[in-house]
Structures are given as C-alpha cells and as structure tokens.
Amino acid sequence: MACFVVPAAEAIVVTAAYLAAKKHEQKIEAPKLADGNKFESNDAKITWSRRLSWLMSLLWGGVLLLAFEHFWHGEVVPFPPFLTAMLSPEDTNNMLLEMSTVGVSMAVTVTAVWGVICAVAEAKVKAIKKSLKNDAA
C-alpha cells in the first residue's frame, strides 16, 4: 500500500545530507584547486558525499520502483488522497501498520546493505594504499 513512503522519507533526508556534505567538501577543496595543488596529496579516500550518493541511489531507485509497482496495481492513484488505503479508517490503519513494519524493515535493510558496501569499499582502498606503499618502498 504505502510501504515505499518510509524509504522515500529516508531518501529525502539522505539527499539533504548529501547536498550539505558535497557543499562542505567543495569548500575545503576550493583553496587546493586555486593554488594548483590538486595532485600534491596522496591521501586517496572515499568521501562522505560519494558514500551518501550510493545510499541515495539505492533508496531513490527502490522508491521509484515500488511507487510504480503500487501505481500499476491501483494502490496509488493520480488524484487525492493518492493512496487508496486512505479512503477508509480500517484501510488507513492497515496502511500505517504496513509502513511501520514493511517500510521500516526495507529502509533498515537498504541502509545495512549500504553499510556493507561502504565497509568493502574502504577495505579495498586500504589494500590499494598498502600495496602502493609496499611498491614504493
């Protein structure tokens, strides 16, 4: 019914955090680029904005797919109240129950998968740094 609303809310928050992180990182990098020292640092890392962009992509992709699926099955309509489950109080209670169980579990699962993706990526970056350090020595 409306299980995609919870990941959509998380996606909105993550998008705002992504934009803030991107702006902050650009503010830090601007002086380096102005001085022409772009390649001076060997500190390769995965930035928070990059990590948040992965989570943002996972969330928005799932939300769009689920919204389309619910629209296809007639659970979401293009006119108010938009969710057919809001037509009666009994259906609204079922919708809220589904959002609190299925929606929350989907959002938590996607965030956990993103955490694993970030951990694996960080481990790969550390392995590459170690390999480069050993080759230089």
mmCIF file of C-alpha atoms in Angstrom:
data_model
loop_
_atom_site.group_PDB
_atom_site.id
_atom_site.type_symbol
_atom_site.label_atom_id
_atom_site.label_comp_id
_atom_site.label_asym_id
_atom_site.label_seq_id
_atom_site.Cartn_x
_atom_site.Cartn_y
_atom_site.Cartn_z
ATOM 1 C CA MET A 1 0.000 0.000 0.000
ATOM 2 C CA ALA A 2 2.389 2.696 1.165
ATOM 3 C CA CYS A 3 5.499 0.848 2.273
ATOM 4 C CA PHE A 4 7.605 2.977 -0.088
ATOM 5 C CA VAL A 5 6.826 6.138 1.889
ATOM 6 C CA VAL A 6 9.292 5.282 4.690
ATOM 7 C CA PRO A 7 12.296 4.756 2.352
ATOM 8 C CA ALA A 8 11.173 7.895 0.477
ATOM 9 C CA ALA A 9 11.373 9.903 3.693
ATOM 10 C CA GLU A 10 14.840 8.475 4.365
ATOM 11 C CA ALA A 11 15.860 9.261 0.778
ATOM 12 C CA ILE A 12 14.815 12.896 1.248
ATOM 13 C CA VAL A 13 16.911 13.178 4.420
ATOM 14 C CA VAL A 14 19.899 11.457 2.768
ATOM 15 C CA THR A 15 19.623 13.760 -0.250
ATOM 16 C CA ALA A 16 19.763 16.801 2.032
ATOM 17 C CA ALA A 17 22.773 15.334 3.865
ATOM 18 C CA TYR A 18 24.438 14.568 0.526
ATOM 19 C CA LEU A 19 23.998 18.143 -0.675
ATOM 20 C CA ALA A 20 25.369 19.522 2.599
ATOM 21 C CA ALA A 21 28.375 17.162 2.520
ATOM 22 C CA LYS A 22 29.079 17.974 -1.122
ATOM 23 C CA LYS A 23 28.983 21.709 -0.399
ATOM 24 C CA HIS A 24 31.288 21.281 2.616
ATOM 25 C CA GLU A 25 33.786 19.187 0.616
ATOM 26 C CA GLN A 26 33.813 21.719 -2.215
ATOM 27 C CA LYS A 27 34.519 24.478 0.298
ATOM 28 C CA ILE A 28 37.518 22.501 1.599
ATOM 29 C CA GLU A 29 38.815 21.597 -1.881
ATOM 30 C CA ALA A 30 38.457 25.089 -3.398
ATOM 31 C CA PRO A 31 41.662 26.517 -1.858
ATOM 32 C CA LYS A 32 43.640 23.465 -3.006
ATOM 33 C CA LEU A 33 42.414 23.855 -6.574
ATOM 34 C CA ALA A 34 43.070 27.607 -6.560
ATOM 35 C CA ASP A 35 46.720 27.020 -5.631
ATOM 36 C CA GLY A 36 47.129 24.314 -8.268
ATOM 37 C CA ASN A 37 47.946 21.652 -5.656
ATOM 38 C CA LYS A 38 45.322 19.172 -6.849
ATOM 39 C CA PHE A 39 47.747 16.270 -7.208
ATOM 40 C CA GLU A 40 50.033 17.126 -4.313
ATOM 41 C CA SER A 41 48.245 14.938 -1.767
ATOM 42 C CA ASN A 42 48.394 11.142 -1.947
ATOM 43 C CA ASP A 43 45.548 10.824 0.521
ATOM 44 C CA ALA A 44 43.089 8.905 -1.649
ATOM 45 C CA LYS A 45 39.837 8.286 0.174
ATOM 46 C CA ILE A 46 36.158 7.780 -0.383
ATOM 47 C CA THR A 47 34.403 10.995 0.545
ATOM 48 C CA TRP A 48 31.190 11.130 2.551
ATOM 49 C CA SER A 49 29.356 12.701 -0.351
ATOM 50 C CA ARG A 50 30.337 9.747 -2.534
ATOM 51 C CA ARG A 51 29.149 7.285 0.130
ATOM 52 C CA LEU A 52 25.903 9.181 0.604
ATOM 53 C CA SER A 53 25.384 9.212 -3.164
ATOM 54 C CA TRP A 54 25.458 5.401 -3.107
ATOM 55 C CA LEU A 55 22.790 5.292 -0.391
ATOM 56 C CA MET A 56 20.786 7.958 -2.169
ATOM 57 C CA SER A 57 20.841 5.929 -5.395
ATOM 58 C CA LEU A 58 19.801 2.740 -3.626
ATOM 59 C CA LEU A 59 16.926 4.465 -1.829
ATOM 60 C CA TRP A 60 15.572 6.516 -4.730
ATOM 61 C CA GLY A 61 15.812 3.533 -7.090
ATOM 62 C CA GLY A 62 13.816 1.355 -4.721
ATOM 63 C CA VAL A 63 11.270 4.096 -4.021
ATOM 64 C CA LEU A 64 10.643 4.735 -7.715
ATOM 65 C CA LEU A 65 10.321 1.034 -8.466
ATOM 66 C CA LEU A 66 7.924 0.440 -5.566
ATOM 67 C CA ALA A 67 5.860 3.539 -6.350
ATOM 68 C CA PHE A 68 5.488 2.377 -9.951
ATOM 69 C CA GLU A 69 4.514 -1.118 -8.801
ATOM 70 C CA HIS A 70 1.903 0.282 -6.417
ATOM 71 C CA PHE A 71 0.596 2.578 -9.154
ATOM 72 C CA TRP A 72 0.416 -0.385 -11.540
ATOM 73 C CA HIS A 73 -1.720 -2.314 -9.072
ATOM 74 C CA GLY A 74 -4.031 0.636 -8.409
ATOM 75 C CA GLU A 75 -2.891 1.276 -4.835
ATOM 76 C CA VAL A 76 -1.554 4.714 -5.754
ATOM 77 C CA VAL A 77 -3.738 6.996 -7.867
ATOM 78 C CA PRO A 78 -3.020 10.377 -9.510
ATOM 79 C CA PHE A 79 -5.766 12.186 -7.586
ATOM 80 C CA PRO A 80 -6.309 12.916 -3.877
ATOM 81 C CA PRO A 81 -5.925 11.176 -1.460
ATOM 82 C CA PHE A 82 -3.320 9.490 -3.748
ATOM 83 C CA LEU A 83 -3.219 6.337 -1.622
ATOM 84 C CA THR A 84 -6.335 4.207 -1.949
ATOM 85 C CA ALA A 85 -5.746 2.907 1.573
ATOM 86 C CA MET A 86 -6.689 6.332 2.924
ATOM 87 C CA LEU A 87 -10.291 6.026 1.769
ATOM 88 C CA SER A 88 -11.474 4.281 4.936
ATOM 89 C CA PRO A 89 -10.214 4.287 8.551
ATOM 90 C CA GLU A 90 -9.747 0.489 8.556
ATOM 91 C CA ASP A 91 -7.579 0.640 5.439
ATOM 92 C CA THR A 92 -5.627 3.558 6.898
ATOM 93 C CA ASN A 93 -4.808 1.507 9.993
ATOM 94 C CA ASN A 94 -3.598 -1.351 7.795
ATOM 95 C CA MET A 95 -1.531 1.103 5.750
ATOM 96 C CA LEU A 96 0.125 2.556 8.856
ATOM 97 C CA LEU A 97 0.860 -0.953 10.129
ATOM 98 C CA GLU A 98 2.440 -1.861 6.799
ATOM 99 C CA MET A 99 4.501 1.329 6.808
ATOM 100 C CA SER A 100 5.739 0.675 10.350
ATOM 101 C CA THR A 101 6.685 -2.939 9.649
ATOM 102 C CA VAL A 102 7.485 -3.444 5.977
ATOM 103 C CA GLY A 103 8.545 0.134 5.206
ATOM 104 C CA VAL A 104 10.858 0.429 8.196
ATOM 105 C CA SER A 105 12.378 -3.006 7.592
ATOM 106 C CA MET A 106 13.046 -2.134 3.927
ATOM 107 C CA ALA A 107 14.707 1.151 4.896
ATOM 108 C CA VAL A 108 16.835 -0.553 7.559
ATOM 109 C CA THR A 109 17.832 -3.352 5.168
ATOM 110 C CA VAL A 110 18.866 -0.944 2.412
ATOM 111 C CA THR A 111 20.879 1.108 4.910
ATOM 112 C CA ALA A 112 22.564 -2.049 6.244
ATOM 113 C CA VAL A 113 23.472 -3.154 2.705
ATOM 114 C CA TRP A 114 24.886 0.316 2.090
ATOM 115 C CA GLY A 115 26.971 -0.043 5.261
ATOM 116 C CA VAL A 116 28.422 -3.310 3.970
ATOM 117 C CA ILE A 117 29.147 -1.698 0.601
ATOM 118 C CA CYS A 118 30.979 1.162 2.335
ATOM 119 C CA ALA A 119 32.977 -1.259 4.505
ATOM 120 C CA VAL A 120 34.053 -3.317 1.494
ATOM 121 C CA ALA A 121 34.992 -0.199 -0.476
ATOM 122 C CA GLU A 122 37.015 1.155 2.453
ATOM 123 C CA ALA A 123 38.825 -2.183 2.818
ATOM 124 C CA LYS A 124 39.690 -2.128 -0.891
ATOM 125 C CA VAL A 125 41.041 1.424 -0.646
ATOM 126 C CA LYS A 126 43.195 0.457 2.337
ATOM 127 C CA ALA A 127 44.500 -2.610 0.478
ATOM 128 C CA ILE A 128 45.402 -0.496 -2.544
ATOM 129 C CA LYS A 129 47.145 2.105 -0.353
ATOM 130 C CA LYS A 130 49.121 -0.651 1.360
ATOM 131 C CA SER A 131 50.067 -2.164 -1.985
ATOM 132 C CA LEU A 132 51.221 1.191 -3.338
ATOM 133 C CA LYS A 133 53.201 1.874 -0.175
ATOM 134 C CA ASN A 134 54.943 -1.507 -0.449
ATOM 135 C CA ASP A 135 55.723 -0.922 -4.140
ATOM 136 C CA ALA A 136 57.223 2.491 -3.362
ATOM 137 C CA ALA A 137 59.478 1.054 -0.656
#
